[in-house]
């Protein structure tokens, strides 16, 4: 019989500042396999964990030490960042205030295949198609070249752009059986799913050459690597599956292991990238106004893991590298990032040797939308009855 989960609360060595509570909390999911949920009190002073049962005192002390290490590395002495709000339409009145998830599940519009893995039915699919119709138009206004990128991504290339150092916790690896008759026969005969995983011995699997892709625009930069940038500037667009393992943070459509992202990608000199990122923001703002979405756009940082978090998040903030579109979720009085405006400076240009006509490394940036999240936030604000949806979306559905 499975052991019952046990609650365990303890004081943080110092209060976790309000602006970091959410980010520290989501990192705690990765601290120990025994942690089922992690919550930090509103005053930042107490960590509350739900743990798989059966930990002895020594294991509990070791776990607590790891939690405190994360809290200390991410939060001790951290200064609140200057949050820059570029647009604030959070107070826009919207017609719906329920949690749409129970009804979506009941109607079979959303089916949970596994933690963080969902199938979507016709209503949500059409809604996403309506958003996609707009994004394709948006990309066309930039003259963006359409691209198709693979679902797998090269481990070698991700290493070149330091991905393993920045986001190790959310990686999803692709592997295959080793080319060995005994290994393959043994696997075929004995493998079953048990105890939340396959029972195959880890030695059956090959070394990792590929992962499931965590983002769309990386593929474009990889395709442009090690040569002069054709024409000195490029704009492209693509939609693709992205994978981010979010551990126990995976719940509802808010946070998925497997989701889809639409991106418009800019590569060229710094001013070209920045002007287009800003142009993209203004065009998207006009669209969100037409559909009446309640949202804001504010400066943000990527979800770096503990070791890189402080330095990288501060860097992104100082140089205004990332802004997020956060849509209101009325039922929980919260918000959810449905898209982002990103500028990577010449990071990819340097690491991948993409050169401008003057010999300098190219700058890059992108406008990215999470399609499931956009649909989910829309349903949170407008409900499941298309008759109550904004004309802009209904017209596309018709
Ligand atoms: P990012 O590159 O992190 O700015 O991601 C771009 C967009 O992808 C975000 O604004 C979200 O809408 C979406 N996204 C990122 N992670 C997830 C996830 N785990 N589940 C669903 N959507 C996600
Ligand atoms: Zn991107």
Coordinates of C-alpha atoms in Angstrom, one line a residue, residues 41 205 255 261 355:
X41 CA 3.4 31.5 3.1
X205 CA 19.1 3.2 -23.5
X255 CA 1.4 24.5 -17.3
X261 CA 4.3 27.9 -29.4
X355 CA 27.7 37.1 -38.6

